[in-house]
Coordinates of N, CA and C in Angstrom, one line a residue:
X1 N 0.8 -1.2 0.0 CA 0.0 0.0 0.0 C 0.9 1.3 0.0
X2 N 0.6 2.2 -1.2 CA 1.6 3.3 -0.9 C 0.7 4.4 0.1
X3 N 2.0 4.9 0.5 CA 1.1 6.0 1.5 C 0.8 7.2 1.1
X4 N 1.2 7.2 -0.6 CA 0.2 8.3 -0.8 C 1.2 9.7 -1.4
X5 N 2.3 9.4 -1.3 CA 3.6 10.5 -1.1 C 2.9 12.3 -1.4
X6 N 2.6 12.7 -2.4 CA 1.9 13.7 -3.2 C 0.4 13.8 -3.2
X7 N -0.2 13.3 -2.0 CA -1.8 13.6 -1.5 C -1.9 14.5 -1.6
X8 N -2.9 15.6 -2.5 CA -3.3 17.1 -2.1 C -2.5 17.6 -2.7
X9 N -1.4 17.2 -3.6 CA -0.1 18.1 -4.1 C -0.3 18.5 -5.6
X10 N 0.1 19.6 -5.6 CA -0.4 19.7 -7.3 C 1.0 20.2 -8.0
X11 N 1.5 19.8 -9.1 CA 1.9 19.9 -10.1 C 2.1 20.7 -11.6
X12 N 3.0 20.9 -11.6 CA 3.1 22.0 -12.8 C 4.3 21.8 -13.9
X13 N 4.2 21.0 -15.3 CA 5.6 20.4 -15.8 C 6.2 21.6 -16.8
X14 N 7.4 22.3 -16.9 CA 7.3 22.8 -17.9 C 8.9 22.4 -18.3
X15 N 9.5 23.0 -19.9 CA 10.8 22.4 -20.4 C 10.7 21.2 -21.4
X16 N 11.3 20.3 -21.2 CA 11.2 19.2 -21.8 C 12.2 18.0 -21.2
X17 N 11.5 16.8 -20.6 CA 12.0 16.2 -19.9 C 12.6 15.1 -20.2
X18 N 13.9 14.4 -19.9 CA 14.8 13.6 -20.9 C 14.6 12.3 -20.5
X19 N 13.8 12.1 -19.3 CA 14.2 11.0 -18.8 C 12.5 9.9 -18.8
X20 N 11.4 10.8 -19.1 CA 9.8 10.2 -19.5 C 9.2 11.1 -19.9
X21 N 8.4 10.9 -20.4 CA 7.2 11.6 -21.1 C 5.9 12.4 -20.2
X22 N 5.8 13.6 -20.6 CA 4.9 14.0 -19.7 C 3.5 13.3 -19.3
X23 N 3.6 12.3 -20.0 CA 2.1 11.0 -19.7 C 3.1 10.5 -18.7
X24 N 4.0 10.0 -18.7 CA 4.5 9.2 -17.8 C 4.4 10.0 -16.3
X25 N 4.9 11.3 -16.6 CA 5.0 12.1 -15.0 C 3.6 12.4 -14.4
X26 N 2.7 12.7 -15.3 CA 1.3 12.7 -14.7 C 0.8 11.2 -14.6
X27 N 1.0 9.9 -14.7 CA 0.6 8.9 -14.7 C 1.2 8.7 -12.9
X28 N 2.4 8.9 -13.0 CA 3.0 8.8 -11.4 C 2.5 9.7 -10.3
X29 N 2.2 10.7 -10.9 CA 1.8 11.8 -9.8 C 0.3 11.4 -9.4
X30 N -0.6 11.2 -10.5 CA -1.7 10.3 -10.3 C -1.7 9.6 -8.9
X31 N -1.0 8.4 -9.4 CA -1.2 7.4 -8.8 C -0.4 7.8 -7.3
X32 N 0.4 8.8 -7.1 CA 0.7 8.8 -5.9 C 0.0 9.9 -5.3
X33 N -1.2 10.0 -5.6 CA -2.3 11.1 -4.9 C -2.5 12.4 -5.9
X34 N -0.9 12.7 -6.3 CA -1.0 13.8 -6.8 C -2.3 14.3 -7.6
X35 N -2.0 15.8 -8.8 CA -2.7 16.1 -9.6 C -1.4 17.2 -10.5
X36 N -1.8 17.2 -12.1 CA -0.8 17.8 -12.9 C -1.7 18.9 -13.6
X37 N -1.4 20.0 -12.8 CA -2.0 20.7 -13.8 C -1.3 21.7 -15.1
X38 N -1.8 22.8 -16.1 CA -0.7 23.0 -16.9 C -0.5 24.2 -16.8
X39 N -1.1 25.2 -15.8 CA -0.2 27.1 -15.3 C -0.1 26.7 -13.8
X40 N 0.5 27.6 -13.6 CA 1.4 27.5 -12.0 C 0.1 28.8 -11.5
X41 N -0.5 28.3 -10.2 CA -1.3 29.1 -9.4 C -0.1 29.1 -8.0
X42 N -1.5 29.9 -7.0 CA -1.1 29.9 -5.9 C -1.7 28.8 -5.2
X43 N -2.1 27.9 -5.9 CA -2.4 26.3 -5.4 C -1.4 25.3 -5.9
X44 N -0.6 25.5 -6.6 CA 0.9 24.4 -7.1 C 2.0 24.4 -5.7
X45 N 1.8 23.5 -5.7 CA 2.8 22.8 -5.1 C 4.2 23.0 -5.3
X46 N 4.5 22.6 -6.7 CA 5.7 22.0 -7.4 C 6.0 22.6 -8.5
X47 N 6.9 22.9 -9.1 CA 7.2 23.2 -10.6 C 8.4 22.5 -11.3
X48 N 8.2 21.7 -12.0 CA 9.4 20.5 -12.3 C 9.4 21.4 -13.2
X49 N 10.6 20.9 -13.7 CA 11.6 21.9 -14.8 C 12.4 20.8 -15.8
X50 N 12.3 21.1 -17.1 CA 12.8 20.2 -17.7 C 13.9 20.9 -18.4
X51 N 14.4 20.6 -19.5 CA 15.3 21.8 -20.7 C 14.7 22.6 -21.3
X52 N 14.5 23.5 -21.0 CA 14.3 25.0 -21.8 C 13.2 25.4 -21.2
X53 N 13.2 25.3 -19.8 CA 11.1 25.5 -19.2 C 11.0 27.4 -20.1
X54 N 9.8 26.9 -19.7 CA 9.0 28.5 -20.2 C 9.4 29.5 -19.0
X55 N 9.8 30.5 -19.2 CA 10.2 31.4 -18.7 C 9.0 32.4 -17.9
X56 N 7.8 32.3 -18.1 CA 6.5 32.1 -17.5 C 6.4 31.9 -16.6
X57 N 6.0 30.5 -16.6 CA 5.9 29.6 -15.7 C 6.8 29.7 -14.5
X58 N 8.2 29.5 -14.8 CA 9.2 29.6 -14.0 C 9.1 30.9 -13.0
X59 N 9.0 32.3 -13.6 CA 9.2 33.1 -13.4 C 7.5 33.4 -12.0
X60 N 6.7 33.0 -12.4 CA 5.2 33.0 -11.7 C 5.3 32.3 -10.5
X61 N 5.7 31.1 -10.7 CA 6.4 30.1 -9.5 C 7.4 30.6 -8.7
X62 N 8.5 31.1 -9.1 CA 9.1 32.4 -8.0 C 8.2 33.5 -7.0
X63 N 7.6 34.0 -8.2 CA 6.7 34.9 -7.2 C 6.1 34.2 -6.0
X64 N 5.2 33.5 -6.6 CA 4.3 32.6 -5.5 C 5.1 31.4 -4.7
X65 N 6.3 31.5 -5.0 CA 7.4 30.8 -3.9 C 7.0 28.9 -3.8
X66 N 6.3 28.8 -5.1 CA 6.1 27.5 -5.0 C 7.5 26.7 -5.5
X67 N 7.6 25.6 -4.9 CA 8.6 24.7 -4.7 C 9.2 24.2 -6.1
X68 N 10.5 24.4 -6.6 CA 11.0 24.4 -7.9 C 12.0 23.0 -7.7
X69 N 11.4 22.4 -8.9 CA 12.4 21.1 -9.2 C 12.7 21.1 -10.3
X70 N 13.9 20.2 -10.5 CA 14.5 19.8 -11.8 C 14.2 18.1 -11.8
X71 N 14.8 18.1 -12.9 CA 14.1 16.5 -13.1 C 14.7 15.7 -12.3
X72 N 15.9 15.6 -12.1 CA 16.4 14.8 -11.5 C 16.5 14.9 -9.8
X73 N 16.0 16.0 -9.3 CA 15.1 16.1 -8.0 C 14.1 15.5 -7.7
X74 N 12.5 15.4 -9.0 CA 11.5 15.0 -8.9 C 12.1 13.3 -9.4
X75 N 12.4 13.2 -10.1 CA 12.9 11.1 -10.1 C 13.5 11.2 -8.7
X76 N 14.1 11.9 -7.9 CA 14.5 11.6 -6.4 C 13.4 11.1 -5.6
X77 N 12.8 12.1 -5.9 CA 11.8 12.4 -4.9 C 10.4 10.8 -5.6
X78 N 10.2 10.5 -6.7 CA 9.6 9.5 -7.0 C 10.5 8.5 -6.1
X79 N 12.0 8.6 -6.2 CA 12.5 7.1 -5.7 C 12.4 7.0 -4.3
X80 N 11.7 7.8 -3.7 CA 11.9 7.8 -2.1 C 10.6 7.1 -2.1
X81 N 9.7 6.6 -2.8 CA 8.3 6.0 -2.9 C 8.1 5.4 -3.7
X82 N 8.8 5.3 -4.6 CA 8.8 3.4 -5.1 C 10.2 3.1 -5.4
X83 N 10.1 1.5 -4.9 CA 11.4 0.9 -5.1 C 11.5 -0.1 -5.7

């Protein structure tokens, strides 16, 4: 039983990510409670960042001090909840 890691967490992908497909990162965040959505509010959680994110996005997510990742932070943070 997973416990859920990303309950209530919401999600925001922007860039381009080398290591899965943005089905695949919303298919995980899914299933670990999360939700993906595609503009950064002041309800996001997270902002994964791939190569080249939108400068937008990034920039909005500063303001509102939501929590910034790169890919290979968010595959961390996946590997702390499945093994």
């Amino acid at each position: 039983q997973n416990d859920l890691l990303f309950s209530g967490k919401s999600f925001v992908v922007t860039g381009t990510l080398t290591s899965m497909t943005r089905d695949e990162v919303k298919s995980k965040i899914k299933n670990m409670g999360g939700k993906m959505n595609t503009s950064v509010s002041s309800k996001t959680n997270f902002l994964i960042t791939g190569n080249d994110p939108g400068v937008s996005k990034y920039k909005k997510a500063k303001e509102l001090n939501v929590k910034i990742l790169d890919e290979k932070s968010f595959i961390e943070m996946l590997g702390k909840e499945i093994r």
